[in-house]
Every structure is written in structure tokens, then in C-alpha cells.
Amino acid sequence: MSKIISGFSKFTKEEKIQWLTENYFNNQQETINVIKQYWNVDNDLQELHDDFIENTISNFYMPFGVAPNFNINGRTYVIPMVVEESSVVAAASLVAKYWSTRGGFKTTVLGTTKIGQVHFMFAGDKKELENYFSLNKTELFAATASITKNMEKRGGGILDIKLVDKTEKLPNYYQLHVTFETKDSMGANFINSCLEAIAKKFENDDIEIVMSILSNYVPECLVRAEVSCKIEDLGGENPQKFAEKFYQAVKIAEIEPYRAVTHNKGIMNGIDAVVLATGNDFRAVEAGAHSYAARSGQYASLSHCSIDDGIFKFWIEIPLALGTVGGLTALHPMAKLSLEMLQKPSARTLMQIMAAAGLAQNFAALRALTTKGIQHGHMKMHLQNILNQLGATEAEKKEITTYFDKRTVSHSAVVTKFNELRKPKINWVSFLNCDEVRSKLSTLKADAKPVFGKMNGQQMIEHLSFLMKISNGEVNADYFIEDEKSARRKAFLNTEGELQVGFKASMLSEEPYDVKFATIQESIDDLILQTENFKNHFKTAKIENHPFFGELDYEYWQKFHVKHFTHHFKQFNLL
């Protein structure tokens, strides 16, 4: 059956979900429950979110965290971050605090120019095109007057329009290269509206407009963030060695594209998290940053380092086209809250805050890589995610976190430790401690009913004595057990495993034996006697045969008796 559908966008949200679950999910009701679970209980707020994009069926939540202690140009910030990757917020916070005592972050906006282009084809004489452009340039500005009026009041607008010849790379291809200042607006709609007005005015019978669109490559919308201190102030056991390794790591990212991509991804971990939190366009920021990283013709690091004259300096220069008014920043309640948290910054200030966040994240990653390794810190943070997935209690989280404080975290190691904690604790019976055994058995009645099995209390005690006599050599249990089978069975005695309910050597009767002694007290006394005999017997004996495990020495007989006593003590709730 075809799953192509017409008119889907006209369906109600409920109809969209119904069609989707019927056609693409096995458990329809469970899927619907999950989808609706993420709806906001405030209908007005949910409708606001529904209108952000098309064909909305639910919300997809991302963690909203904060990184405190950022000292940027002498002002303290708490930076909002929206990101799904563990360790990003923690790393930014730790580095912010680290540099807050070393002068903080120094940031500068190097430019705020944004770019748009009108792409067109012209097959005529270039001189004629140049003359046409010169004669009409003023008219091109005028064509946008109604659009730029309010922007110009805020100090923005169109800065310049240039004619650019690209015919060497593509026949007949020219462009109008337009530069803009959009102040606190990201300006995408503003720029595109201006470009379309310019294109309409510029087009004639000989000029074919291909398209008009802003560029997300904004090398002149640039911000710099920097940290620096004396090398000796970096701290640690050997600050000079740390500075040198850090410098080498940055240099490697400057010359090796494979490393540079991951290096810059770390920077964008910090920047994108703030871009998302403030309702800006992280795809545009990503595209612009990575294009800038490749501006020399080879992809390279966005950050740089120097260690000259005893001073460690680490900085970043990155293009960031941002806005603090309009778009999602004015619609999304959390985006508005983020900007208020940042003390209602201008677009220029927001550029500086984001650059500092990116630099902090990069410093954290490089410090980890050049010291303990990136996985050490990352997996420490990932530990909490693993514990949440396992459903660990707060007490278990605390104990496991303490356990891994100085150990390497891996998923398998955490699961092993978790299972160890969850495994029921076995209170093994110390059968050689005769006082303890006598004390526990003194509470048992001769006719006590078992939790499992058929024996009563006194029969169980005499059963323990019987197996003890076998180990003492007083009862012949000369059953032949093949060496291979014996070795396989004996391995169990080295484990923490318990004897299973129903375990029984083949030589023993299905029904309990009649008791030998008149009272349970006499049976207890006999068991204690056999235990003492066991200790003495192996002062001379080497081995005694067990009817199931084969030949056992003193050590293995002890392991068996511990399991055997524990098994039967549990049979009567004595543990």
C-alpha cells in the first residue's frame, strides 16, 4: 500500500498523529502516548510552539543548563546553554571559574558587517555593465529606502554595493556584493528583502537575475576572545610542560585538517549551546564558522596559542552573525529568559559572550587531551547518564560515583559495579566459628518447618553433621567422579554462587533420614564435635572424596561447607 499522502498539511494535529502512527508504528497507542507526553500543559504555549514550524505533532526537549562564573571584560555572567552532550556545561563552568582568578576573558568585536549577494548573468560588454552599475548605484540604494528606514534609525542599513566579476570561474557570471549593518537583529529577512528590491531595480533585458540571497559566510562580522596569564600561574605540577603541550596541541590543529575538524567541533559545542539557548540560528553560525576555518584553502583551527616571554595566551577569532531582537528570540519564552539572564545584551555583546563560551570549551577539551585524556573527564560526566539509564537510586549513584572517583569510567565497568551493588548480599555462614553456629541453631526447634525442602529442624542439623563426617573420612563416599567433571564442578566452589534449592548428591535419599539423637541439643552438640574433628582431621589428611565434587582438599572442603551451611541456614530463616 502506498504511503504517499496528499493534503497532509491541512490535517489537524490529531489527524496527523493518527495517520503517522497507523502507517509507521507497530504499537500505535504507545507511540501516541509518547508524542502527547511531550505536549505542554499550557495550551497557549503549546500553540505558540506549534506555529514555529510546519506539520508539528509534538515538542522535542533538550536540556537547558547554565554555566556560572564567566568573567568577560570585567563583568560576571551566567551563561545559558542548551545541549544534549554530557560534560559540555560542566567543562565550560570549570574553565570559567579557573580563568575568573586569572584575569577572566577579554573580548573585542572586530566587525559586524554582514553580506548579501545578487547573482546574475550578463553576456554583453563588461564596460557597458560597469557604466550601467555606476549610473544606477544610487537608485539601487533608493530602491530599498522603505525597507531600510527603521534599520537606519538604529544606526544600521546598507553599507555598500559593489559589482563583482566572476566570469573567470563561470562564463557570464557577475554579482552585486552588498554589505550590511543590522545592529541587534540577525537580519536575514531584512537582508533578503533588500536584495530582492535591488535585484528588481537592477534587472533589465540584458541582465538575467539568477537569485538574491544573504550569505552565511561573514568574515567581517568577527569577534575575538582571549585568556592569558603568566605560565607559572597556570598551576598544576609542571605549568611549563602543560603550556608547551597545550601549545603543540593547538599547532597540530592549525596544520592538520583531520584534527582541526574535531578541535573546532569542540569550540562549537560551547557556541552552539548558547546560540540555541538564545533562539539564534545555529546552522548559520556553524556554516559561517567552518567556512572561516577554511578561508586559507585548508581547513584549520579557529583558536590559537602562544607562550612567549613567560606568558601563556590562548585566543579565538570567529565570525558570529547573531541577533537579540526579532525572530525566535522574540517569540520563544526560554530564549527571552536566556537573554534576560545575560543582562539583555546587544548583538555585539552576545557575540563576545558566545566567543568566550567557545574558547572555554576548547580550553577544557585541550587541557583534558594533554593531561588525563578526553575520555577521563567525559566519561566521569557520562557516568550520571549511565546510572540514570540503569535506574540507580540516589544512594547507589553516590556510592558508584565515589567508587569511580579515581578509576577509569567505562560503560561496562559501571554496569558491573551497579550489578554488584544490586546483587543480594550473601551472609555466608562461618561454620568453623562454633560459638556462632551454636548461637544460631539454639533458636531452632526440632520440628521446625522449612522454607523449602522436606527436612525439619533437627533433621537438617544431622544432615550437616553427615556431610561433615564425609569430609572427616568417617563416612565412606567413595563415588568415582571423572577428573574433567570434578574440575568443572569444583570451579563453582570458587565463585560467589550459592547452592541452588533442590541440590542433592546422588548418594543421598530422596526422603529425610530419621534423626539419631533424642533431642535437638544433642544433634547440635554432635555437629560441633564433627566440626572440631574436621579441623583436626586435615592436619594429617590430604584429601577426602565428595560424592558430587570429587576429591577435595581442606581448602575446597571449607568452601563447600560454607555454601552448604549457608544453604541450610537459609532453609530455616536462620540468616
mmCIF file of N, CA and C in Angstrom, residues 69-153:
data_model
loop_
_atom_site.group_PDB
_atom_site.id
_atom_site.type_symbol
_atom_site.label_atom_id
_atom_site.label_comp_id
_atom_site.label_asym_id
_atom_site.label_seq_id
_atom_site.Cartn_x
_atom_site.Cartn_y
_atom_site.Cartn_z
ATOM 1 N N ASN A 69 30.044 31.871 36.592
ATOM 2 C CA ASN A 69 31.425 32.329 36.852
ATOM 3 C C ASN A 69 32.197 32.808 35.627
ATOM 4 N N PHE A 70 31.504 33.187 34.567
ATOM 5 C CA PHE A 70 32.200 33.749 33.402
ATOM 6 C C PHE A 70 32.505 35.228 33.656
ATOM 7 N N ASN A 71 33.763 35.556 33.732
ATOM 8 C CA ASN A 71 34.205 36.952 33.853
ATOM 9 C C ASN A 71 34.632 37.410 32.465
ATOM 10 N N ILE A 72 33.814 38.258 31.851
ATOM 11 C CA ILE A 72 34.073 38.727 30.488
ATOM 12 C C ILE A 72 34.203 40.239 30.518
ATOM 13 N N ASN A 73 35.383 40.715 30.211
ATOM 14 C CA ASN A 73 35.669 42.161 30.238
ATOM 15 C C ASN A 73 35.284 42.779 31.578
ATOM 16 N N GLY A 74 35.549 42.039 32.656
ATOM 17 C CA GLY A 74 35.306 42.558 33.997
ATOM 18 C C GLY A 74 33.874 42.432 34.478
ATOM 19 N N ARG A 75 33.012 41.834 33.689
ATOM 20 C CA ARG A 75 31.615 41.671 34.072
ATOM 21 C C ARG A 75 31.298 40.182 34.224
ATOM 22 N N THR A 76 30.574 39.827 35.258
ATOM 23 C CA THR A 76 30.292 38.414 35.542
ATOM 24 C C THR A 76 28.993 37.985 34.879
ATOM 25 N N TYR A 77 29.050 36.827 34.237
ATOM 26 C CA TYR A 77 27.882 36.289 33.543
ATOM 27 C C TYR A 77 27.597 34.854 33.975
ATOM 28 N N VAL A 78 26.316 34.519 33.971
ATOM 29 C CA VAL A 78 25.869 33.125 33.999
ATOM 30 C C VAL A 78 25.345 32.849 32.599
ATOM 31 N N ILE A 79 25.951 31.879 31.924
ATOM 32 C CA ILE A 79 25.634 31.658 30.509
ATOM 33 C C ILE A 79 24.677 30.486 30.341
ATOM 34 N N PRO A 80 23.526 30.704 29.689
ATOM 35 C CA PRO A 80 22.584 29.605 29.418
ATOM 36 C C PRO A 80 23.094 28.740 28.275
ATOM 37 N N MET A 81 22.910 27.426 28.402
ATOM 38 C CA MET A 81 23.405 26.507 27.372
ATOM 39 C C MET A 81 22.362 25.409 27.136
ATOM 40 N N VAL A 82 22.006 25.212 25.891
ATOM 41 C CA VAL A 82 21.093 24.133 25.507
ATOM 42 C C VAL A 82 21.893 23.131 24.686
ATOM 43 N N VAL A 83 22.092 21.943 25.261
ATOM 44 C CA VAL A 83 22.931 20.943 24.595
ATOM 45 C C VAL A 83 22.591 19.574 25.159
ATOM 46 N N GLU A 84 22.744 18.528 24.341
ATOM 47 C CA GLU A 84 22.418 17.162 24.790
ATOM 48 C C GLU A 84 23.657 16.395 25.220
ATOM 49 N N GLU A 85 24.855 16.932 24.950
ATOM 50 C CA GLU A 85 26.082 16.180 25.217
ATOM 51 C C GLU A 85 26.585 16.425 26.630
ATOM 52 N N SER A 86 26.795 15.336 27.368
ATOM 53 C CA SER A 86 27.300 15.477 28.724
ATOM 54 C C SER A 86 28.720 16.033 28.713
ATOM 55 N N SER A 87 29.063 16.751 29.752
ATOM 56 C CA SER A 87 30.369 17.357 30.025
ATOM 57 C C SER A 87 30.527 18.754 29.444
ATOM 58 N N VAL A 88 29.690 19.156 28.493
ATOM 59 C CA VAL A 88 29.846 20.473 27.871
ATOM 60 C C VAL A 88 29.627 21.594 28.889
ATOM 61 N N VAL A 89 28.506 21.549 29.592
ATOM 62 C CA VAL A 89 28.201 22.609 30.565
ATOM 63 C C VAL A 89 29.192 22.568 31.724
ATOM 64 N N ALA A 90 29.488 21.366 32.195
ATOM 65 C CA ALA A 90 30.421 21.229 33.322
ATOM 66 C C ALA A 90 31.803 21.747 32.951
ATOM 67 N N ALA A 91 32.262 21.407 31.745
ATOM 68 C CA ALA A 91 33.586 21.847 31.309
ATOM 69 C C ALA A 91 33.637 23.369 31.193
ATOM 70 N N ALA A 92 32.600 23.964 30.613
ATOM 71 C CA ALA A 92 32.560 25.426 30.485
ATOM 72 C C ALA A 92 32.567 26.093 31.856
ATOM 73 N N SER A 93 31.802 25.531 32.782
ATOM 74 C CA SER A 93 31.721 26.099 34.133
ATOM 75 C C SER A 93 33.062 26.033 34.847
ATOM 76 N N LEU A 94 33.733 24.875 34.753
ATOM 77 C CA LEU A 94 35.021 24.713 35.423
ATOM 78 C C LEU A 94 36.068 25.665 34.874
ATOM 79 N N VAL A 95 36.089 25.802 33.544
ATOM 80 C CA VAL A 95 37.074 26.694 32.924
ATOM 81 C C VAL A 95 36.753 28.154 33.226
ATOM 82 N N ALA A 96 35.469 28.502 33.261
ATOM 83 C CA ALA A 96 35.082 29.876 33.611
ATOM 84 C C ALA A 96 35.601 30.236 34.998
ATOM 85 N N LYS A 97 35.418 29.325 35.948
ATOM 86 C CA LYS A 97 35.899 29.584 37.306
ATOM 87 C C LYS A 97 37.420 29.646 37.339
ATOM 88 N N TYR A 98 38.060 28.751 36.586
ATOM 89 C CA TYR A 98 39.527 28.724 36.510
ATOM 90 C C TYR A 98 40.077 30.063 36.046
ATOM 91 N N TRP A 99 39.501 30.612 34.957
ATOM 92 C CA TRP A 99 40.027 31.870 34.415
ATOM 93 C C TRP A 99 39.514 33.096 35.164
ATOM 94 N N SER A 100 38.482 32.917 35.985
ATOM 95 C CA SER A 100 37.974 34.068 36.753
ATOM 96 C C SER A 100 39.013 34.577 37.752
ATOM 97 N N THR A 101 39.949 33.697 38.143
ATOM 98 C CA THR A 101 41.015 34.104 39.078
ATOM 99 C C THR A 101 42.315 34.428 38.344
ATOM 100 N N ARG A 102 42.253 34.443 37.030
ATOM 101 C CA ARG A 102 43.448 34.710 36.230
ATOM 102 C C ARG A 102 43.186 35.817 35.209
ATOM 103 N N GLY A 103 42.285 36.710 35.548
ATOM 104 C CA GLY A 103 42.022 37.863 34.681
ATOM 105 C C GLY A 103 40.780 37.761 33.832
ATOM 106 N N GLY A 104 40.177 36.571 33.764
ATOM 107 C CA GLY A 104 38.949 36.415 33.000
ATOM 108 C C GLY A 104 39.166 36.453 31.497
ATOM 109 N N PHE A 105 38.068 36.555 30.765
ATOM 110 C CA PHE A 105 38.091 36.587 29.303
ATOM 111 C C PHE A 105 38.091 38.031 28.825
ATOM 112 N N LYS A 106 38.957 38.340 27.878
ATOM 113 C CA LYS A 106 38.990 39.653 27.239
ATOM 114 C C LYS A 106 38.449 39.477 25.826
ATOM 115 N N THR A 107 37.418 40.237 25.486
ATOM 116 C CA THR A 107 36.782 40.063 24.177
ATOM 117 C C THR A 107 36.656 41.397 23.453
ATOM 118 N N THR A 108 36.692 41.314 22.119
ATOM 119 C CA THR A 108 36.573 42.505 21.273
ATOM 120 C C THR A 108 35.824 42.151 19.998
ATOM 121 N N VAL A 109 34.881 42.980 19.617
ATOM 122 C CA VAL A 109 34.206 42.814 18.330
ATOM 123 C C VAL A 109 35.050 43.497 17.269
ATOM 124 N N LEU A 110 35.498 42.728 16.284
ATOM 125 C CA LEU A 110 36.367 43.267 15.233
ATOM 126 C C LEU A 110 35.568 43.792 14.047
ATOM 127 N N GLY A 111 34.306 43.405 13.962
ATOM 128 C CA GLY A 111 33.469 43.889 12.872
ATOM 129 C C GLY A 111 32.088 43.273 12.969
ATOM 130 N N THR A 112 31.112 43.952 12.384
ATOM 131 C CA THR A 112 29.738 43.429 12.417
ATOM 132 C C THR A 112 29.094 43.440 11.028
ATOM 133 N N THR A 113 29.917 43.539 10.005
ATOM 134 C CA THR A 113 29.408 43.616 8.639
ATOM 135 C C THR A 113 28.870 42.267 8.161
ATOM 136 N N LYS A 114 27.678 42.300 7.597
ATOM 137 C CA LYS A 114 27.069 41.097 7.022
ATOM 138 C C LYS A 114 26.933 41.270 5.517
ATOM 139 N N ILE A 115 26.740 40.155 4.859
ATOM 140 C CA ILE A 115 26.852 40.162 3.402
ATOM 141 C C ILE A 115 25.643 39.519 2.740
ATOM 142 N N GLY A 116 25.237 40.116 1.606
ATOM 143 C CA GLY A 116 24.228 39.527 0.749
ATOM 144 C C GLY A 116 24.662 39.704 -0.692
ATOM 145 N N GLN A 117 24.141 38.878 -1.569
ATOM 146 C CA GLN A 117 24.567 38.935 -2.971
ATOM 147 C C GLN A 117 23.393 38.766 -3.927
ATOM 148 N N VAL A 118 23.446 39.514 -5.019
ATOM 149 C CA VAL A 118 22.537 39.322 -6.140
ATOM 150 C C VAL A 118 23.347 38.653 -7.240
ATOM 151 N N HIS A 119 22.993 37.425 -7.567
ATOM 152 C CA HIS A 119 23.737 36.651 -8.569
ATOM 153 C C HIS A 119 23.024 36.790 -9.907
ATOM 154 N N PHE A 120 23.774 37.169 -10.941
ATOM 155 C CA PHE A 120 23.124 37.374 -12.233
ATOM 156 C C PHE A 120 24.056 37.021 -13.382
ATOM 157 N N MET A 121 23.461 36.840 -14.539
ATOM 158 C CA MET A 121 24.210 36.519 -15.760
ATOM 159 C C MET A 121 24.111 37.696 -16.729
ATOM 160 N N PHE A 122 25.264 38.001 -17.358
ATOM 161 C CA PHE A 122 25.310 39.097 -18.330
ATOM 162 C C PHE A 122 26.300 38.707 -19.423
ATOM 163 N N ALA A 123 25.830 38.658 -20.681
ATOM 164 C CA ALA A 123 26.669 38.176 -21.784
ATOM 165 C C ALA A 123 27.252 39.313 -22.614
ATOM 166 N N GLY A 124 26.950 40.562 -22.271
ATOM 167 C CA GLY A 124 27.403 41.691 -23.080
ATOM 168 C C GLY A 124 28.784 42.200 -22.700
ATOM 169 N N ASP A 125 29.060 43.436 -23.113
ATOM 170 C CA ASP A 125 30.357 44.062 -22.865
ATOM 171 C C ASP A 125 30.465 44.464 -21.396
ATOM 172 N N LYS A 126 31.567 44.104 -20.776
ATOM 173 C CA LYS A 126 31.746 44.364 -19.343
ATOM 174 C C LYS A 126 31.718 45.872 -19.053
ATOM 175 N N LYS A 127 32.297 46.678 -19.965
ATOM 176 C CA LYS A 127 32.344 48.131 -19.754
ATOM 177 C C LYS A 127 30.926 48.707 -19.681
ATOM 178 N N GLU A 128 30.061 48.190 -20.551
ATOM 179 C CA GLU A 128 28.676 48.665 -20.529
ATOM 180 C C GLU A 128 28.001 48.332 -19.200
ATOM 181 N N LEU A 129 28.291 47.143 -18.684
ATOM 182 C CA LEU A 129 27.723 46.729 -17.390
ATOM 183 C C LEU A 129 28.234 47.632 -16.267
ATOM 184 N N GLU A 130 29.531 47.932 -16.303
ATOM 185 C CA GLU A 130 30.122 48.786 -15.268
ATOM 186 C C GLU A 130 29.508 50.179 -15.305
ATOM 187 N N ASN A 131 29.307 50.717 -16.524
ATOM 188 C CA ASN A 131 28.692 52.042 -16.662
ATOM 189 C C ASN A 131 27.245 52.026 -16.160
ATOM 190 N N TYR A 132 26.528 50.949 -16.509
ATOM 191 C CA TYR A 132 25.133 50.809 -16.072
ATOM 192 C C TYR A 132 25.060 50.767 -14.544
ATOM 193 N N PHE A 133 25.993 50.035 -13.940
ATOM 194 C CA PHE A 133 26.011 49.925 -12.475
ATOM 195 C C PHE A 133 26.307 51.290 -11.841
ATOM 196 N N SER A 134 27.317 51.988 -12.376
ATOM 197 C CA SER A 134 27.694 53.289 -11.813
ATOM 198 C C SER A 134 26.548 54.286 -11.901
ATOM 199 N N LEU A 135 25.854 54.274 -13.020
ATOM 200 C CA LEU A 135 24.755 55.207 -13.203
ATOM 201 C C LEU A 135 23.564 54.900 -12.291
ATOM 202 N N ASN A 136 23.395 53.623 -11.960
ATOM 203 C CA ASN A 136 22.205 53.209 -11.202
ATOM 204 C C ASN A 136 22.458 52.880 -9.733
ATOM 205 N N LYS A 137 23.713 53.006 -9.278
ATOM 206 C CA LYS A 137 24.035 52.620 -7.900
ATOM 207 C C LYS A 137 23.197 53.392 -6.891
ATOM 208 N N THR A 138 23.050 54.678 -7.095
ATOM 209 C CA THR A 138 22.237 55.490 -6.174
ATOM 210 C C THR A 138 20.790 55.029 -6.189
ATOM 211 N N GLU A 139 20.312 54.657 -7.373
ATOM 212 C CA GLU A 139 18.934 54.178 -7.490
ATOM 213 C C GLU A 139 18.736 52.845 -6.759
ATOM 214 N N LEU A 140 19.814 52.050 -6.732
ATOM 215 C CA LEU A 140 19.725 50.773 -6.028
ATOM 216 C C LEU A 140 19.535 50.994 -4.522
ATOM 217 N N PHE A 141 20.261 51.977 -3.987
ATOM 218 C CA PHE A 141 20.070 52.343 -2.575
ATOM 219 C C PHE A 141 18.638 52.843 -2.359
ATOM 220 N N ALA A 142 18.190 53.676 -3.290
ATOM 221 C CA ALA A 142 16.859 54.276 -3.160
ATOM 222 C C ALA A 142 15.761 53.221 -3.214
ATOM 223 N N ALA A 143 16.008 52.142 -3.971
ATOM 224 C CA ALA A 143 15.005 51.098 -4.132
ATOM 225 C C ALA A 143 14.693 50.387 -2.813
ATOM 226 N N THR A 144 15.607 50.519 -1.863
ATOM 227 C CA THR A 144 15.415 49.842 -0.572
ATOM 228 C C THR A 144 14.997 50.802 0.537
ATOM 229 N N ALA A 145 14.740 52.038 0.203
ATOM 230 C CA ALA A 145 14.502 53.079 1.221
ATOM 231 C C ALA A 145 13.395 52.707 2.197
ATOM 232 N N SER A 146 12.317 52.168 1.680
ATOM 233 C CA SER A 146 11.196 51.828 2.570
ATOM 234 C C SER A 146 11.547 50.684 3.514
ATOM 235 N N ILE A 147 12.482 49.832 3.091
ATOM 236 C CA ILE A 147 12.887 48.678 3.898
ATOM 237 C C ILE A 147 13.919 49.086 4.941
ATOM 238 N N THR A 148 14.835 49.958 4.556
ATOM 239 C CA THR A 148 15.978 50.310 5.423
ATOM 240 C C THR A 148 15.672 51.462 6.383
ATOM 241 N N LYS A 149 14.514 52.078 6.231
ATOM 242 C CA LYS A 149 14.199 53.272 7.021
ATOM 243 C C LYS A 149 14.362 53.044 8.521
ATOM 244 N N ASN A 150 13.708 52.023 9.063
ATOM 245 C CA ASN A 150 13.782 51.772 10.504
ATOM 246 C C ASN A 150 15.162 51.282 10.933
ATOM 247 N N MET A 151 15.801 50.488 10.083
ATOM 248 C CA MET A 151 17.134 49.991 10.416
ATOM 249 C C MET A 151 18.125 51.154 10.488
ATOM 250 N N GLU A 152 17.971 52.113 9.587
ATOM 251 C CA GLU A 152 18.873 53.268 9.579
ATOM 252 C C GLU A 152 18.704 54.125 10.827
ATOM 253 N N LYS A 153 17.476 54.146 11.372
ATOM 254 C CA LYS A 153 17.249 54.896 12.605
ATOM 255 C C LYS A 153 18.042 54.297 13.763
#
